[in-house]
mmCIF file of C-alpha atoms in Angstrom:
data_model
loop_
_atom_site.group_PDB
_atom_site.id
_atom_site.type_symbol
_atom_site.label_atom_id
_atom_site.label_comp_id
_atom_site.label_asym_id
_atom_site.label_seq_id
_atom_site.Cartn_x
_atom_site.Cartn_y
_atom_site.Cartn_z
ATOM 1 C CA MET A 1 20.179 -18.327 -7.867
ATOM 2 C CA THR A 2 17.000 -16.691 -6.435
ATOM 3 C CA GLU A 3 16.964 -14.801 -3.220
ATOM 4 C CA GLU A 4 15.296 -16.460 -0.275
ATOM 5 C CA ARG A 5 11.805 -14.595 0.525
ATOM 6 C CA SER A 6 11.829 -14.009 4.199
ATOM 7 C CA SER A 7 10.043 -10.756 4.335
ATOM 8 C CA SER A 8 6.407 -9.713 3.698
ATOM 9 C CA TYR A 9 4.864 -6.649 2.821
ATOM 10 C CA PHE A 10 1.090 -5.569 2.595
ATOM 11 C CA ALA A 11 0.511 -3.440 -0.475
ATOM 12 C CA TYR A 12 -2.620 -1.324 -0.437
ATOM 13 C CA GLY A 13 -1.806 1.711 -2.748
ATOM 14 C CA THR A 14 0.592 2.050 -5.639
ATOM 15 C CA LEU A 15 2.318 -1.211 -5.364
ATOM 16 C CA LEU A 16 -0.939 -3.343 -5.467
ATOM 17 C CA GLY A 17 -0.036 -4.554 -8.839
ATOM 18 C CA LYS A 18 2.680 -7.130 -9.177
ATOM 19 C CA ALA A 19 4.499 -5.248 -12.061
ATOM 20 C CA ALA A 20 4.531 -2.193 -9.909
ATOM 21 C CA MET A 21 5.775 -4.216 -6.762
ATOM 22 C CA GLN A 22 8.490 -5.843 -8.869
ATOM 23 C CA ASP A 23 9.724 -2.454 -10.445
ATOM 24 C CA TYR A 24 10.969 -1.927 -6.666
ATOM 25 C CA CYS A 25 11.576 -5.514 -5.559
ATOM 26 C CA PRO A 26 12.146 -7.931 -8.097
ATOM 27 C CA SER A 27 11.904 -10.958 -5.796
ATOM 28 C CA ALA A 28 8.302 -9.934 -4.829
ATOM 29 C CA GLU A 29 5.526 -12.679 -5.291
ATOM 30 C CA PRO A 30 1.914 -12.288 -4.247
ATOM 31 C CA VAL A 31 0.931 -14.433 -1.447
ATOM 32 C CA ASP A 32 -2.732 -13.638 -1.058
ATOM 33 C CA VAL A 33 -5.213 -10.861 -1.002
ATOM 34 C CA ALA A 34 -5.968 -9.832 2.525
ATOM 35 C CA ARG A 35 -8.148 -7.269 4.643
ATOM 36 C CA TYR A 36 -6.702 -4.914 7.165
ATOM 37 C CA PRO A 37 -9.725 -3.992 9.420
ATOM 38 C CA GLY A 38 -10.298 -0.634 10.719
ATOM 39 C CA HIS A 39 -8.315 1.213 7.998
ATOM 40 C CA ARG A 40 -8.625 2.737 4.704
ATOM 41 C CA LEU A 41 -6.532 4.400 2.033
ATOM 42 C CA GLU A 42 -5.777 8.125 2.353
ATOM 43 C CA PHE A 43 -3.762 10.352 0.462
ATOM 44 C CA ARG A 44 -1.792 12.709 2.627
ATOM 45 C CA GLN A 45 0.878 15.546 2.391
ATOM 46 C CA TYR A 46 4.274 14.823 4.074
ATOM 47 C CA SER A 47 7.773 16.218 4.150
ATOM 48 C CA ASP A 48 8.673 19.857 3.864
ATOM 49 C CA ASP A 49 7.739 19.867 0.367
ATOM 50 C CA PRO A 50 3.805 20.928 0.180
ATOM 51 C CA ALA A 51 3.397 19.064 -3.130
ATOM 52 C CA ARG A 52 4.752 15.630 -1.917
ATOM 53 C CA CYS A 53 1.680 13.411 -1.269
ATOM 54 C CA GLY A 54 1.640 9.714 -0.712
ATOM 55 C CA CYS A 55 -0.572 6.762 0.435
ATOM 56 C CA HIS A 56 -1.411 6.466 4.079
ATOM 57 C CA VAL A 57 -3.253 3.956 6.153
ATOM 58 C CA GLY A 58 -5.856 5.947 7.914
ATOM 59 C CA ARG A 59 -7.805 4.613 10.761
ATOM 60 C CA SER A 60 -11.530 4.235 10.135
ATOM 61 C CA ASP A 61 -14.647 1.972 10.451
ATOM 62 C CA ASP A 62 -13.600 0.534 7.014
ATOM 63 C CA ASP A 63 -11.557 -2.144 5.793
ATOM 64 C CA LEU A 64 -8.515 -1.890 3.676
ATOM 65 C CA TYR A 65 -7.945 -4.580 1.021
ATOM 66 C CA GLY A 66 -4.507 -5.203 -0.522
ATOM 67 C CA VAL A 67 -1.796 -7.810 -1.458
ATOM 68 C CA VAL A 68 0.515 -9.473 0.754
ATOM 69 C CA TYR A 69 3.764 -10.070 -1.042
ATOM 70 C CA ALA A 70 6.721 -12.129 -0.014
ATOM 71 C CA LEU A 71 10.125 -10.641 -0.922
ATOM 72 C CA SER A 72 13.736 -10.886 0.033
ATOM 73 C CA ASP A 73 15.179 -9.051 2.947
ATOM 74 C CA ALA A 74 17.322 -7.163 0.379
ATOM 75 C CA ASP A 75 14.376 -6.091 -1.655
ATOM 76 C CA MET A 76 12.676 -4.988 1.639
ATOM 77 C CA ALA A 77 15.603 -2.759 2.474
ATOM 78 C CA ARG A 78 15.326 -1.252 -0.986
ATOM 79 C CA LEU A 79 11.559 -0.602 -0.635
ATOM 80 C CA ASP A 80 12.359 1.201 2.790
ATOM 81 C CA GLU A 81 14.712 3.318 1.097
ATOM 82 C CA ALA A 82 12.366 4.182 -1.838
ATOM 83 C CA SER A 83 9.754 4.964 0.638
ATOM 84 C CA GLY A 84 11.707 7.400 2.610
ATOM 85 C CA VAL A 85 12.044 5.365 5.849
ATOM 86 C CA GLY A 86 15.484 6.808 6.335
ATOM 87 C CA LYS A 87 14.195 10.492 5.726
ATOM 88 C CA GLY A 88 11.585 10.016 8.513
ATOM 89 C CA TRP A 89 8.688 10.304 6.010
ATOM 90 C CA PHE A 90 7.223 6.700 6.208
ATOM 91 C CA ARG A 91 7.735 3.932 9.017
ATOM 92 C CA ARG A 92 7.235 0.293 8.410
ATOM 93 C CA ILE A 93 4.702 -1.163 11.046
ATOM 94 C CA PRO A 94 3.887 -4.881 11.681
ATOM 95 C CA ILE A 95 0.244 -5.707 11.135
ATOM 96 C CA SER A 96 -2.139 -8.548 11.141
ATOM 97 C CA VAL A 97 -4.299 -9.099 7.966
ATOM 98 C CA THR A 98 -7.088 -11.633 7.112
ATOM 99 C CA THR A 99 -7.002 -13.585 3.912
ATOM 100 C CA LEU A 100 -10.350 -13.968 1.832
ATOM 101 C CA ASP A 101 -10.371 -17.500 3.213
ATOM 102 C CA GLY A 102 -10.052 -16.310 6.831
ATOM 103 C CA ARG A 103 -6.322 -17.119 7.577
ATOM 104 C CA ARG A 104 -4.570 -14.548 9.476
ATOM 105 C CA LEU A 105 -1.220 -13.350 8.359
ATOM 106 C CA GLU A 106 1.451 -11.336 10.119
ATOM 107 C CA THR A 107 3.077 -8.894 7.735
ATOM 108 C CA THR A 108 4.331 -5.336 7.511
ATOM 109 C CA THR A 109 3.184 -2.144 5.877
ATOM 110 C CA TYR A 110 3.968 1.517 5.711
ATOM 111 C CA GLU A 111 2.273 4.561 7.201
ATOM 112 C CA LEU A 112 3.302 8.229 7.121
ATOM 113 C CA VAL A 113 4.899 9.172 10.215
ATOM 114 C CA ASP A 114 3.591 12.644 10.284
ATOM 115 C CA PRO A 115 0.565 12.718 7.901
ATOM 116 C CA GLY A 116 -0.288 16.112 6.816
ATOM 117 C CA ALA A 117 -3.347 17.485 5.200
ATOM 118 C CA ALA A 118 -5.532 15.185 2.832
ATOM 119 C CA GLN A 119 -4.321 15.922 -0.700
ATOM 120 C CA TRP A 120 -4.722 14.421 -4.194
ATOM 121 C CA PRO A 121 -1.461 13.060 -5.703
ATOM 122 C CA SER A 122 -0.775 13.381 -9.378
ATOM 123 C CA ALA A 123 -2.738 11.567 -12.026
ATOM 124 C CA ASP A 124 0.370 9.291 -12.641
ATOM 125 C CA TYR A 125 0.232 8.317 -9.067
ATOM 126 C CA VAL A 126 -3.384 7.771 -8.904
ATOM 127 C CA GLY A 127 -3.138 5.767 -12.142
ATOM 128 C CA LEU A 128 -0.870 3.180 -10.419
ATOM 129 C CA VAL A 129 -3.295 2.618 -7.669
ATOM 130 C CA ARG A 130 -6.054 2.348 -10.268
ATOM 131 C CA ALA A 131 -4.043 -0.251 -12.408
ATOM 132 C CA GLY A 132 -3.204 -2.206 -9.254
ATOM 133 C CA ALA A 133 -6.751 -2.336 -8.108
ATOM 134 C CA GLN A 134 -7.914 -3.793 -11.530
ATOM 135 C CA SER A 135 -5.175 -6.518 -11.530
ATOM 136 C CA ALA A 136 -4.775 -7.464 -7.896
ATOM 137 C CA GLY A 137 -7.858 -9.940 -7.326
ATOM 138 C CA LEU A 138 -9.309 -7.492 -4.817
ATOM 139 C CA PRO A 139 -12.947 -8.377 -3.871
ATOM 140 C CA ASP A 140 -15.335 -6.750 -6.407
ATOM 141 C CA ALA A 141 -17.288 -4.773 -3.977
ATOM 142 C CA TYR A 142 -13.944 -3.188 -2.665
ATOM 143 C CA ARG A 143 -12.416 -2.825 -6.068
ATOM 144 C CA GLU A 144 -15.442 -0.781 -7.238
ATOM 145 C CA GLN A 145 -15.517 1.413 -4.039
ATOM 146 C CA LEU A 146 -11.815 1.948 -4.481
ATOM 147 C CA LEU A 147 -12.174 3.030 -8.071
ATOM 148 C CA ARG A 148 -15.185 5.397 -7.065
ATOM 149 C CA PHE A 149 -12.934 7.015 -4.515
ATOM 150 C CA LEU A 150 -10.185 7.328 -7.183
ATOM 151 C CA ASP A 151 -12.854 9.084 -9.672
ATOM 152 C CA GLU A 152 -13.297 11.767 -7.115
ATOM 153 C CA ARG A 153 -9.901 13.005 -7.900
ATOM 154 C CA PRO A 154 -10.162 16.580 -8.962
ATOM 155 C CA SER A 155 -9.237 17.412 -12.388
#
């Protein structure tokens, strides 16, 4: 028996790729690629550990592209836990995104509760974003822009 997919999530960073998303949420299935206007991907420090860094939806004049996934409520709860919602690190927020063919979708995503300084995460973390960007079906221009941004990572 498969779980009913009644939750949705806009993945814009490490969970862009289907395989990475299904590692946390086995029921997750991509619905569509979409644009979240007025936002961009940022890497920010959070928690009381100065080495802890994660993806954040920063306000900007840019558009953030990602993948909307349908998933079960149980998997959404697991993703909340894995993201540190209960620890106060991230919060899940409702957002409106627009698909490439112009449909509006109501979904959710995560943002940091108290984003710290801009900071680069580990090479493995950046690698998850890179792999997802290459497999998610993002618009070519955005994918190239995102990969250039990821290439700026200091060695």
